[in-house]
Amino acid sequence: MHLPDMKIAKDRSSKENKYIDLKEDYQKVFKDKKFFLRTYGCQMNVHDSEAIRSYMEQLGFIETNKIEDANVVILNTCAIRENARDKVVGFLGKCKYLKKNRDDFKIVIAGCMSEQEDVIEDIRRKHQYIDIVIGTHNIYELPKLLLQEFDKQVVEVYSNSDEVIEGMNYARDSKYSAWVNIMYGCDKFCTYCIVPYTRGRERSRKLENIVDEVKELKNKGYLEVTLLGQNVNAYGRDIGETFSHLLECVAQTGIKRIRFVTSHPWNFTDEMIDVIAKYDNIMPYIHLPLQSGSNNILKKMNRRYTKEEYLELFKKMKQRIPGVAITTDIIVGFPGESASDFEETLDVVRTCEYDGAYTFIFSPRKGTPAALMEDNTPLKEKEERLYKLNELVNFYANKNNQKLLNKEVEVLILGDSEKDQDKVYGYTDTMKLVNVEGPKDIIGHIVKVKITAAKSFSLDGDYIEEKVTN
Ligand code: SAH
Ligand code: SF4
Ligand code: F3S
């Protein structure tokens, strides 16, 4: 079996790219071994897992969804809130148990938890059964580490947070819709957030490399790309580019659907809005995290905008981008959030009538400024606020979805519906999930669907005999 060359540029500052080539020896060691991969957290991790899977497959490993059969278990972890960490820790308990009496059962921790010093300390002291800890910046080191590991036990973190890695291969989950990294890291340092510490400084990929990747995906038959960054509108600031220029170049590739996440309200320019409005293949959907509707709290969060500025931007988007759907993220119970601060958040939700929102109770993250702020609100009160907020959010999500009842919409059908295996599912241009009654051969097509039922989180619809993509 021939192992494809894995060409990975390790250093963007040098003119000549340095490459690691995987040798066929690797496959001799790993042939017929199995790996189990579990992913926690956001789209970044989901996409990183596609790179991990690609490495594993190229090394000769076979993926299994039965952890008992695995020789290597990889947990791609998230650290954003305590409950994300708890899930990983719980699962590690199971891994530890399975590892008893087995020499060929290796545990790899990847993702954001492996970038936290306290986690590494814990691993060194308490969880020595973990074999490899790999950072978020250096997934490309995994093959080398695995090879070492099958000889000797090491716990080592490799991290090089100022690199932009090009030429990564991805074993993508979908054949129709692909994630494309446009940048890494985050510089915003919102006071509650761990991401700048786990993902490093903001650094952008070169525009040509991104556009080439999109063209390649289009040639392979992909209909949709989602441009990924913690803060996509900051794209290019480090390399003299702009997100609006990038969007325009990606739109001109002619790929059918373009999405991007996440947008920060702080540097969302008029040009970006104009480009989104100008191109039909840029989807009218924006995820625009609010976090709080109170200026007092926004300031303490270091969000860099006021409620008024947010609302102004929101209004502009609604006016200039026809039919745009906007969703958001909101944190309740930030340190010092009073009942009236919270009321202001509810007020913004009433004004914006969001299409949907992810809502969270503030979770203190070690090492962030907010973890040290005085917080007098009891958890019970925070839970009540969350409940109240969710009621309101669901009300507007439902209201917006009802508007689509009996309407015809275009849906990119991605696969079998999870709820009902006889149905298929996909997303509208505005990113609404639709369970569709229709033949299986519409999977992988953009089709017309008539909406027959609308709920808060999804829609039902019937396929109309017309394939838009053909
Ligand atoms: N880059 C994105 C968000 C990434 S994290 C942005 O700036 O919008 C996703 C969401 O998790 C955040 O928007 C925030 O609402 C939430 N979050 C982040 N840190 C949190 C914390 N410590 N406690 C509770 N929620 C948090
Ligand atoms: Fe975290 Fe703020 Fe960066 Fe988003 S913009 S990843 S919330 S620091
Ligand atoms: Fe979690 Fe890291 Fe994403 S902390 S939310 S996986 S960037």
PDB file of N, CA and C in Angstrom, residues 361-448:
ATOM      1  N   ILE A 361     -24.698  29.837  31.173  1.00  0.00           N
ATOM      2  CA  ILE A 361     -24.426  30.454  32.475  1.00  0.00           C
ATOM      3  C   ILE A 361     -22.926  30.669  32.546  1.00  0.00           C
ATOM      4  N   PHE A 362     -22.523  31.836  33.008  1.00  0.00           N
ATOM      5  CA  PHE A 362     -21.094  32.146  33.138  1.00  0.00           C
ATOM      6  C   PHE A 362     -20.373  31.036  33.901  1.00  0.00           C
ATOM      7  N   SER A 363     -19.263  30.608  33.341  1.00  0.00           N
ATOM      8  CA  SER A 363     -18.459  29.566  33.977  1.00  0.00           C
ATOM      9  C   SER A 363     -17.042  30.112  34.156  1.00  0.00           C
ATOM     10  N   PRO A 364     -16.590  30.309  35.406  1.00  0.00           N
ATOM     11  CA  PRO A 364     -15.258  30.904  35.595  1.00  0.00           C
ATOM     12  C   PRO A 364     -14.164  30.003  35.048  1.00  0.00           C
ATOM     13  N   ARG A 365     -13.272  30.569  34.223  1.00  0.00           N
ATOM     14  CA  ARG A 365     -12.151  29.789  33.673  1.00  0.00           C
ATOM     15  C   ARG A 365     -10.863  30.273  34.315  1.00  0.00           C
ATOM     16  N   LYS A 366     -10.155  29.335  34.901  1.00  0.00           N
ATOM     17  CA  LYS A 366      -8.896  29.654  35.577  1.00  0.00           C
ATOM     18  C   LYS A 366      -7.944  30.399  34.634  1.00  0.00           C
ATOM     19  N   GLY A 367      -7.371  31.495  35.118  1.00  0.00           N
ATOM     20  CA  GLY A 367      -6.423  32.223  34.285  1.00  0.00           C
ATOM     21  C   GLY A 367      -7.042  33.386  33.531  1.00  0.00           C
ATOM     22  N   THR A 368      -8.384  33.474  33.537  1.00  0.00           N
ATOM     23  CA  THR A 368      -9.024  34.614  32.871  1.00  0.00           C
ATOM     24  C   THR A 368      -9.390  35.672  33.921  1.00  0.00           C
ATOM     25  N   PRO A 369      -9.412  36.962  33.523  1.00  0.00           N
ATOM     26  CA  PRO A 369      -9.708  38.016  34.498  1.00  0.00           C
ATOM     27  C   PRO A 369     -11.068  37.852  35.190  1.00  0.00           C
ATOM     28  N   ALA A 370     -12.088  37.395  34.452  1.00  0.00           N
ATOM     29  CA  ALA A 370     -13.435  37.324  35.052  1.00  0.00           C
ATOM     30  C   ALA A 370     -13.510  36.305  36.179  1.00  0.00           C
ATOM     31  N   ALA A 371     -12.606  35.323  36.147  1.00  0.00           N
ATOM     32  CA  ALA A 371     -12.621  34.298  37.199  1.00  0.00           C
ATOM     33  C   ALA A 371     -12.289  34.915  38.562  1.00  0.00           C
ATOM     34  N   LEU A 372     -11.644  36.084  38.536  1.00  0.00           N
ATOM     35  CA  LEU A 372     -11.258  36.739  39.797  1.00  0.00           C
ATOM     36  C   LEU A 372     -12.241  37.836  40.203  1.00  0.00           C
ATOM     37  N   MET A 373     -13.252  38.096  39.360  1.00  0.00           N
ATOM     38  CA  MET A 373     -14.184  39.180  39.684  1.00  0.00           C
ATOM     39  C   MET A 373     -15.188  38.723  40.733  1.00  0.00           C
ATOM     40  N   GLU A 374     -15.618  39.691  41.545  1.00  0.00           N
ATOM     41  CA  GLU A 374     -16.570  39.353  42.602  1.00  0.00           C
ATOM     42  C   GLU A 374     -17.913  38.962  41.991  1.00  0.00           C
ATOM     43  N   ASP A 375     -18.453  37.882  42.481  1.00  0.00           N
ATOM     44  CA  ASP A 375     -19.679  37.339  41.893  1.00  0.00           C
ATOM     45  C   ASP A 375     -20.636  36.942  43.015  1.00  0.00           C
ATOM     46  N   ASN A 376     -21.638  37.779  43.226  1.00  0.00           N
ATOM     47  CA  ASN A 376     -22.523  37.539  44.380  1.00  0.00           C
ATOM     48  C   ASN A 376     -23.849  36.893  44.022  1.00  0.00           C
ATOM     49  N   THR A 377     -24.082  36.685  42.736  1.00  0.00           N
ATOM     50  CA  THR A 377     -25.391  36.143  42.358  1.00  0.00           C
ATOM     51  C   THR A 377     -25.417  34.634  42.594  1.00  0.00           C
ATOM     52  N   PRO A 378     -26.391  34.156  43.381  1.00  0.00           N
ATOM     53  CA  PRO A 378     -26.450  32.714  43.620  1.00  0.00           C
ATOM     54  C   PRO A 378     -26.770  31.940  42.336  1.00  0.00           C
ATOM     55  N   LEU A 379     -26.280  30.708  42.259  1.00  0.00           N
ATOM     56  CA  LEU A 379     -26.483  29.886  41.061  1.00  0.00           C
ATOM     57  C   LEU A 379     -27.968  29.738  40.729  1.00  0.00           C
ATOM     58  N   LYS A 380     -28.779  29.605  41.778  1.00  0.00           N
ATOM     59  CA  LYS A 380     -30.210  29.409  41.556  1.00  0.00           C
ATOM     60  C   LYS A 380     -30.801  30.584  40.766  1.00  0.00           C
ATOM     61  N   GLU A 381     -30.379  31.770  41.137  1.00  0.00           N
ATOM     62  CA  GLU A 381     -30.835  32.985  40.463  1.00  0.00           C
ATOM     63  C   GLU A 381     -30.363  32.977  38.994  1.00  0.00           C
ATOM     64  N   LYS A 382     -29.126  32.540  38.783  1.00  0.00           N
ATOM     65  CA  LYS A 382     -28.598  32.480  37.410  1.00  0.00           C
ATOM     66  C   LYS A 382     -29.396  31.479  36.577  1.00  0.00           C
ATOM     67  N   GLU A 383     -29.745  30.372  37.214  1.00  0.00           N
ATOM     68  CA  GLU A 383     -30.525  29.359  36.486  1.00  0.00           C
ATOM     69  C   GLU A 383     -31.900  29.899  36.110  1.00  0.00           C
ATOM     70  N   GLU A 384     -32.466  30.671  37.018  1.00  0.00           N
ATOM     71  CA  GLU A 384     -33.772  31.266  36.703  1.00  0.00           C
ATOM     72  C   GLU A 384     -33.659  32.251  35.541  1.00  0.00           C
ATOM     73  N   ARG A 385     -32.568  33.023  35.551  1.00  0.00           N
ATOM     74  CA  ARG A 385     -32.359  33.965  34.428  1.00  0.00           C
ATOM     75  C   ARG A 385     -32.215  33.204  33.114  1.00  0.00           C
ATOM     76  N   LEU A 386     -31.458  32.125  33.161  1.00  0.00           N
ATOM     77  CA  LEU A 386     -31.252  31.337  31.938  1.00  0.00           C
ATOM     78  C   LEU A 386     -32.589  30.800  31.429  1.00  0.00           C
ATOM     79  N   TYR A 387     -33.395  30.316  32.360  1.00  0.00           N
ATOM     80  CA  TYR A 387     -34.690  29.750  31.988  1.00  0.00           C
ATOM     81  C   TYR A 387     -35.564  30.823  31.311  1.00  0.00           C
ATOM     82  N   LYS A 388     -35.592  31.975  31.935  1.00  0.00           N
ATOM     83  CA  LYS A 388     -36.398  33.081  31.403  1.00  0.00           C
ATOM     84  C   LYS A 388     -35.901  33.507  30.015  1.00  0.00           C
ATOM     85  N   LEU A 389     -34.592  33.588  29.899  1.00  0.00           N
ATOM     86  CA  LEU A 389     -33.992  33.964  28.617  1.00  0.00           C
ATOM     87  C   LEU A 389     -34.333  32.929  27.542  1.00  0.00           C
ATOM     88  N   ASN A 390     -34.204  31.658  27.893  1.00  0.00           N
ATOM     89  CA  ASN A 390     -34.479  30.603  26.907  1.00  0.00           C
ATOM     90  C   ASN A 390     -35.930  30.645  26.436  1.00  0.00           C
ATOM     91  N   GLU A 391     -36.839  30.917  27.357  1.00  0.00           N
ATOM     92  CA  GLU A 391     -38.261  31.024  26.983  1.00  0.00           C
ATOM     93  C   GLU A 391     -38.432  32.090  25.896  1.00  0.00           C
ATOM     94  N   LEU A 392     -37.785  33.241  26.140  1.00  0.00           N
ATOM     95  CA  LEU A 392     -37.920  34.362  25.207  1.00  0.00           C
ATOM     96  C   LEU A 392     -37.253  34.043  23.857  1.00  0.00           C
ATOM     97  N   VAL A 393     -36.069  33.469  23.936  1.00  0.00           N
ATOM     98  CA  VAL A 393     -35.328  33.106  22.725  1.00  0.00           C
ATOM     99  C   VAL A 393     -36.158  32.123  21.888  1.00  0.00           C
ATOM    100  N   ASN A 394     -36.722  31.126  22.556  1.00  0.00           N
ATOM    101  CA  ASN A 394     -37.509  30.118  21.831  1.00  0.00           C
ATOM    102  C   ASN A 394     -38.759  30.723  21.217  1.00  0.00           C
ATOM    103  N   PHE A 395     -39.335  31.676  21.932  1.00  0.00           N
ATOM    104  CA  PHE A 395     -40.527  32.336  21.407  1.00  0.00           C
ATOM    105  C   PHE A 395     -40.222  32.995  20.057  1.00  0.00           C
ATOM    106  N   TYR A 396     -39.107  33.718  19.992  1.00  0.00           N
ATOM    107  CA  TYR A 396     -38.791  34.418  18.732  1.00  0.00           C
ATOM    108  C   TYR A 396     -38.300  33.456  17.656  1.00  0.00           C
ATOM    109  N   ALA A 397     -37.571  32.422  18.073  1.00  0.00           N
ATOM    110  CA  ALA A 397     -37.114  31.424  17.085  1.00  0.00           C
ATOM    111  C   ALA A 397     -38.345  30.808  16.429  1.00  0.00           C
ATOM    112  N   ASN A 398     -39.309  30.470  17.268  1.00  0.00           N
ATOM    113  CA  ASN A 398     -40.544  29.877  16.756  1.00  0.00           C
ATOM    114  C   ASN A 398     -41.297  30.862  15.855  1.00  0.00           C
ATOM    115  N   LYS A 399     -41.381  32.089  16.316  1.00  0.00           N
ATOM    116  CA  LYS A 399     -42.090  33.117  15.537  1.00  0.00           C
ATOM    117  C   LYS A 399     -41.463  33.268  14.141  1.00  0.00           C
ATOM    118  N   ASN A 400     -40.131  33.300  14.099  1.00  0.00           N
ATOM    119  CA  ASN A 400     -39.451  33.438  12.798  1.00  0.00           C
ATOM    120  C   ASN A 400     -39.682  32.213  11.924  1.00  0.00           C
ATOM    121  N   ASN A 401     -39.647  31.044  12.555  1.00  0.00           N
ATOM    122  CA  ASN A 401     -39.854  29.817  11.775  1.00  0.00           C
ATOM    123  C   ASN A 401     -41.281  29.734  11.228  1.00  0.00           C
ATOM    124  N   GLN A 402     -42.238  30.191  12.015  1.00  0.00           N
ATOM    125  CA  GLN A 402     -43.639  30.159  11.549  1.00  0.00           C
ATOM    126  C   GLN A 402     -43.824  30.939  10.242  1.00  0.00           C
ATOM    127  N   LYS A 403     -42.999  31.976  10.076  1.00  0.00           N
ATOM    128  CA  LYS A 403     -43.112  32.787   8.845  1.00  0.00           C
ATOM    129  C   LYS A 403     -42.844  31.955   7.597  1.00  0.00           C
ATOM    130  N   LEU A 404     -42.147  30.828   7.789  1.00  0.00           N
ATOM    131  CA  LEU A 404     -41.783  30.003   6.625  1.00  0.00           C
ATOM    132  C   LEU A 404     -42.853  28.963   6.275  1.00  0.00           C
ATOM    133  N   LEU A 405     -43.836  28.834   7.148  1.00  0.00           N
ATOM    134  CA  LEU A 405     -44.870  27.823   6.926  1.00  0.00           C
ATOM    135  C   LEU A 405     -45.533  28.007   5.556  1.00  0.00           C
ATOM    136  N   ASN A 406     -45.647  26.875   4.825  1.00  0.00           N
ATOM    137  CA  ASN A 406     -46.236  26.854   3.474  1.00  0.00           C
ATOM    138  C   ASN A 406     -45.396  27.564   2.412  1.00  0.00           C
ATOM    139  N   LYS A 407     -44.211  28.026   2.812  1.00  0.00           N
ATOM    140  CA  LYS A 407     -43.348  28.696   1.828  1.00  0.00           C
ATOM    141  C   LYS A 407     -42.430  27.665   1.160  1.00  0.00           C
ATOM    142  N   GLU A 408     -41.940  28.040  -0.024  1.00  0.00           N
ATOM    143  CA  GLU A 408     -40.941  27.198  -0.694  1.00  0.00           C
ATOM    144  C   GLU A 408     -39.552  27.729  -0.377  1.00  0.00           C
ATOM    145  N   VAL A 409     -38.662  26.844   0.057  1.00  0.00           N
ATOM    146  CA  VAL A 409     -37.295  27.278   0.367  1.00  0.00           C
ATOM    147  C   VAL A 409     -36.303  26.335  -0.311  1.00  0.00           C
ATOM    148  N   GLU A 410     -35.075  26.818  -0.484  1.00  0.00           N
ATOM    149  CA  GLU A 410     -34.033  25.954  -1.041  1.00  0.00           C
ATOM    150  C   GLU A 410     -33.246  25.323   0.104  1.00  0.00           C
ATOM    151  N   VAL A 411     -33.070  23.998   0.010  1.00  0.00           N
ATOM    152  CA  VAL A 411     -32.390  23.276   1.094  1.00  0.00           C
ATOM    153  C   VAL A 411     -31.249  22.456   0.512  1.00  0.00           C
ATOM    154  N   LEU A 412     -30.075  22.565   1.123  1.00  0.00           N
ATOM    155  CA  LEU A 412     -28.978  21.654   0.755  1.00  0.00           C
ATOM    156  C   LEU A 412     -29.143  20.403   1.607  1.00  0.00           C
ATOM    157  N   ILE A 413     -29.456  19.285   0.928  1.00  0.00           N
ATOM    158  CA  ILE A 413     -29.735  18.039   1.653  1.00  0.00           C
ATOM    159  C   ILE A 413     -28.414  17.337   1.970  1.00  0.00           C
ATOM    160  N   LEU A 414     -28.178  17.092   3.253  1.00  0.00           N
ATOM    161  CA  LEU A 414     -26.871  16.580   3.675  1.00  0.00           C
ATOM    162  C   LEU A 414     -26.840  15.099   4.012  1.00  0.00           C
ATOM    163  N   GLY A 415     -28.005  14.506   4.354  1.00  0.00           N
ATOM    164  CA  GLY A 415     -27.974  13.080   4.709  1.00  0.00           C
ATOM    165  C   GLY A 415     -29.305  12.614   5.268  1.00  0.00           C
ATOM    166  N   ASP A 416     -29.268  11.398   5.863  1.00  0.00           N
ATOM    167  CA  ASP A 416     -30.485  10.865   6.487  1.00  0.00           C
ATOM    168  C   ASP A 416     -30.809  11.667   7.741  1.00  0.00           C
ATOM    169  N   SER A 417     -32.088  11.888   7.942  1.00  0.00           N
ATOM    170  CA  SER A 417     -32.514  12.634   9.126  1.00  0.00           C
ATOM    171  C   SER A 417     -32.265  11.791  10.374  1.00  0.00           C
ATOM    172  N   GLU A 418     -31.760  12.435  11.424  1.00  0.00           N
ATOM    173  CA  GLU A 418     -31.495  11.687  12.654  1.00  0.00           C
ATOM    174  C   GLU A 418     -32.791  11.270  13.327  1.00  0.00           C
ATOM    175  N   LYS A 419     -33.794  12.112  13.213  1.00  0.00           N
ATOM    176  CA  LYS A 419     -35.062  11.861  13.896  1.00  0.00           C
ATOM    177  C   LYS A 419     -35.849  10.733  13.250  1.00  0.00           C
ATOM    178  N   ASP A 420     -35.820  10.725  11.919  1.00  0.00           N
ATOM    179  CA  ASP A 420     -36.671   9.788  11.208  1.00  0.00           C
ATOM    180  C   ASP A 420     -35.879   9.285  10.002  1.00  0.00           C
ATOM    181  N   GLN A 421     -35.442   8.011  10.057  1.00  0.00           N
ATOM    182  CA  GLN A 421     -34.557   7.472   9.029  1.00  0.00           C
ATOM    183  C   GLN A 421     -35.183   7.471   7.627  1.00  0.00           C
ATOM    184  N   ASP A 422     -36.518   7.580   7.563  1.00  0.00           N
ATOM    185  CA  ASP A 422     -37.166   7.638   6.250  1.00  0.00           C
ATOM    186  C   ASP A 422     -37.023   9.011   5.613  1.00  0.00           C
ATOM    187  N   LYS A 423     -36.667   9.988   6.443  1.00  0.00           N
ATOM    188  CA  LYS A 423     -36.551  11.339   5.908  1.00  0.00           C
ATOM    189  C   LYS A 423     -35.081  11.720   5.708  1.00  0.00           C
ATOM    190  N   VAL A 424     -34.874  12.816   5.015  1.00  0.00           N
ATOM    191  CA  VAL A 424     -33.521  13.354   4.882  1.00  0.00           C
ATOM    192  C   VAL A 424     -33.505  14.729   5.556  1.00  0.00           C
ATOM    193  N   TYR A 425     -32.294  15.281   5.750  1.00  0.00           N
ATOM    194  CA  TYR A 425     -32.247  16.589   6.403  1.00  0.00           C
ATOM    195  C   TYR A 425     -31.287  17.507   5.670  1.00  0.00           C
ATOM    196  N   GLY A 426     -31.472  18.776   5.917  1.00  0.00           N
ATOM    197  CA  GLY A 426     -30.562  19.754   5.327  1.00  0.00           C
ATOM    198  C   GLY A 426     -30.824  21.122   5.909  1.00  0.00           C
ATOM    199  N   TYR A 427     -30.170  22.124   5.331  1.00  0.00           N
ATOM    200  CA  TYR A 427     -30.317  23.488   5.854  1.00  0.00           C
ATOM    201  C   TYR A 427     -30.774  24.452   4.769  1.00  0.00           C
ATOM    202  N   THR A 428     -31.589  25.406   5.177  1.00  0.00           N
ATOM    203  CA  THR A 428     -31.989  26.485   4.276  1.00  0.00           C
ATOM    204  C   THR A 428     -30.813  27.447   4.120  1.00  0.00           C
ATOM    205  N   ASP A 429     -30.942  28.405   3.220  1.00  0.00           N
ATOM    206  CA  ASP A 429     -29.873  29.401   3.083  1.00  0.00           C
ATOM    207  C   ASP A 429     -29.682  30.168   4.393  1.00  0.00           C
ATOM    208  N   THR A 430     -30.755  30.296   5.168  1.00  0.00           N
ATOM    209  CA  THR A 430     -30.672  31.022   6.437  1.00  0.00           C
ATOM    210  C   THR A 430     -30.298  30.106   7.605  1.00  0.00           C
ATOM    211  N   MET A 431     -29.808  28.905   7.266  1.00  0.00           N
ATOM    212  CA  MET A 431     -29.257  27.982   8.271  1.00  0.00           C
ATOM    213  C   MET A 431     -30.310  27.371   9.195  1.00  0.00           C
ATOM    214  N   LYS A 432     -31.493  27.177   8.640  1.00  0.00           N
ATOM    215  CA  LYS A 432     -32.527  26.505   9.435  1.00  0.00           C
ATOM    216  C   LYS A 432     -32.560  25.030   9.063  1.00  0.00           C
ATOM    217  N   LEU A 433     -32.588  24.210  10.114  1.00  0.00           N
ATOM    218  CA  LEU A 433     -32.602  22.768   9.924  1.00  0.00           C
ATOM    219  C   LEU A 433     -33.982  22.316   9.443  1.00  0.00           C
ATOM    220  N   VAL A 434     -34.005  21.554   8.333  1.00  0.00           N
ATOM    221  CA  VAL A 434     -35.283  21.052   7.814  1.00  0.00           C
ATOM    222  C   VAL A 434     -35.223  19.528   7.678  1.00  0.00           C
ATOM    223  N   ASN A 435     -36.199  18.832   8.242  1.00  0.00           N
ATOM    224  CA  ASN A 435     -36.367  17.394   8.003  1.00  0.00           C
ATOM    225  C   ASN A 435     -37.321  17.253   6.833  1.00  0.00           C
ATOM    226  N   VAL A 436     -36.830  16.570   5.805  1.00  0.00           N
ATOM    227  CA  VAL A 436     -37.543  16.606   4.523  1.00  0.00           C
ATOM    228  C   VAL A 436     -38.076  15.235   4.130  1.00  0.00           C
ATOM    229  N   GLU A 437     -39.328  15.204   3.739  1.00  0.00           N
ATOM    230  CA  GLU A 437     -39.942  14.016   3.149  1.00  0.00           C
ATOM    231  C   GLU A 437     -39.547  14.013   1.677  1.00  0.00           C
ATOM    232  N   GLY A 438     -38.794  13.002   1.259  1.00  0.00           N
ATOM    233  CA  GLY A 438     -38.354  12.992  -0.142  1.00  0.00           C
ATOM    234  C   GLY A 438     -37.446  11.813  -0.399  1.00  0.00           C
ATOM    235  N   PRO A 439     -37.118  11.533  -1.671  1.00  0.00           N
ATOM    236  CA  PRO A 439     -36.289  10.371  -1.989  1.00  0.00           C
ATOM    237  C   PRO A 439     -34.844  10.562  -1.522  1.00  0.00           C
ATOM    238  N   LYS A 440     -34.176   9.427  -1.271  1.00  0.00           N
ATOM    239  CA  LYS A 440     -32.793   9.501  -0.765  1.00  0.00           C
ATOM    240  C   LYS A 440     -31.833  10.105  -1.786  1.00  0.00           C
ATOM    241  N   ASP A 441     -32.202  10.000  -3.086  1.00  0.00           N
ATOM    242  CA  ASP A 441     -31.230  10.481  -4.082  1.00  0.00           C
ATOM    243  C   ASP A 441     -31.151  12.003  -4.172  1.00  0.00           C
ATOM    244  N   ILE A 442     -31.876  12.696  -3.312  1.00  0.00           N
ATOM    245  CA  ILE A 442     -31.681  14.161  -3.287  1.00  0.00           C
ATOM    246  C   ILE A 442     -30.557  14.547  -2.321  1.00  0.00           C
ATOM    247  N   ILE A 443     -30.021  13.548  -1.603  1.00  0.00           N
ATOM    248  CA  ILE A 443     -28.876  13.844  -0.721  1.00  0.00           C
ATOM    249  C   ILE A 443     -27.725  14.362  -1.582  1.00  0.00           C
ATOM    250  N   GLY A 444     -27.146  15.471  -1.157  1.00  0.00           N
ATOM    251  CA  GLY A 444     -26.052  16.046  -1.936  1.00  0.00           C
ATOM    252  C   GLY A 444     -26.521  17.031  -2.996  1.00  0.00           C
ATOM    253  N   HIS A 445     -27.797  17.415  -2.925  1.00  0.00           N
ATOM    254  CA  HIS A 445     -28.331  18.407  -3.872  1.00  0.00           C
ATOM    255  C   HIS A 445     -29.002  19.551  -3.121  1.00  0.00           C
ATOM    256  N   ILE A 446     -29.030  20.689  -3.807  1.00  0.00           N
ATOM    257  CA  ILE A 446     -29.845  21.782  -3.288  1.00  0.00           C
ATOM    258  C   ILE A 446     -31.211  21.636  -3.953  1.00  0.00           C
ATOM    259  N   VAL A 447     -32.252  21.488  -3.165  1.00  0.00           N
ATOM    260  CA  VAL A 447     -33.573  21.223  -3.742  1.00  0.00           C
ATOM    261  C   VAL A 447     -34.605  22.190  -3.173  1.00  0.00           C
ATOM    262  N   LYS A 448     -35.729  22.258  -3.869  1.00  0.00           N
ATOM    263  CA  LYS A 448     -36.836  23.095  -3.373  1.00  0.00           C
ATOM    264  C   LYS A 448     -37.682  22.266  -2.410  1.00  0.00           C
TER     265      LYS A 448
END
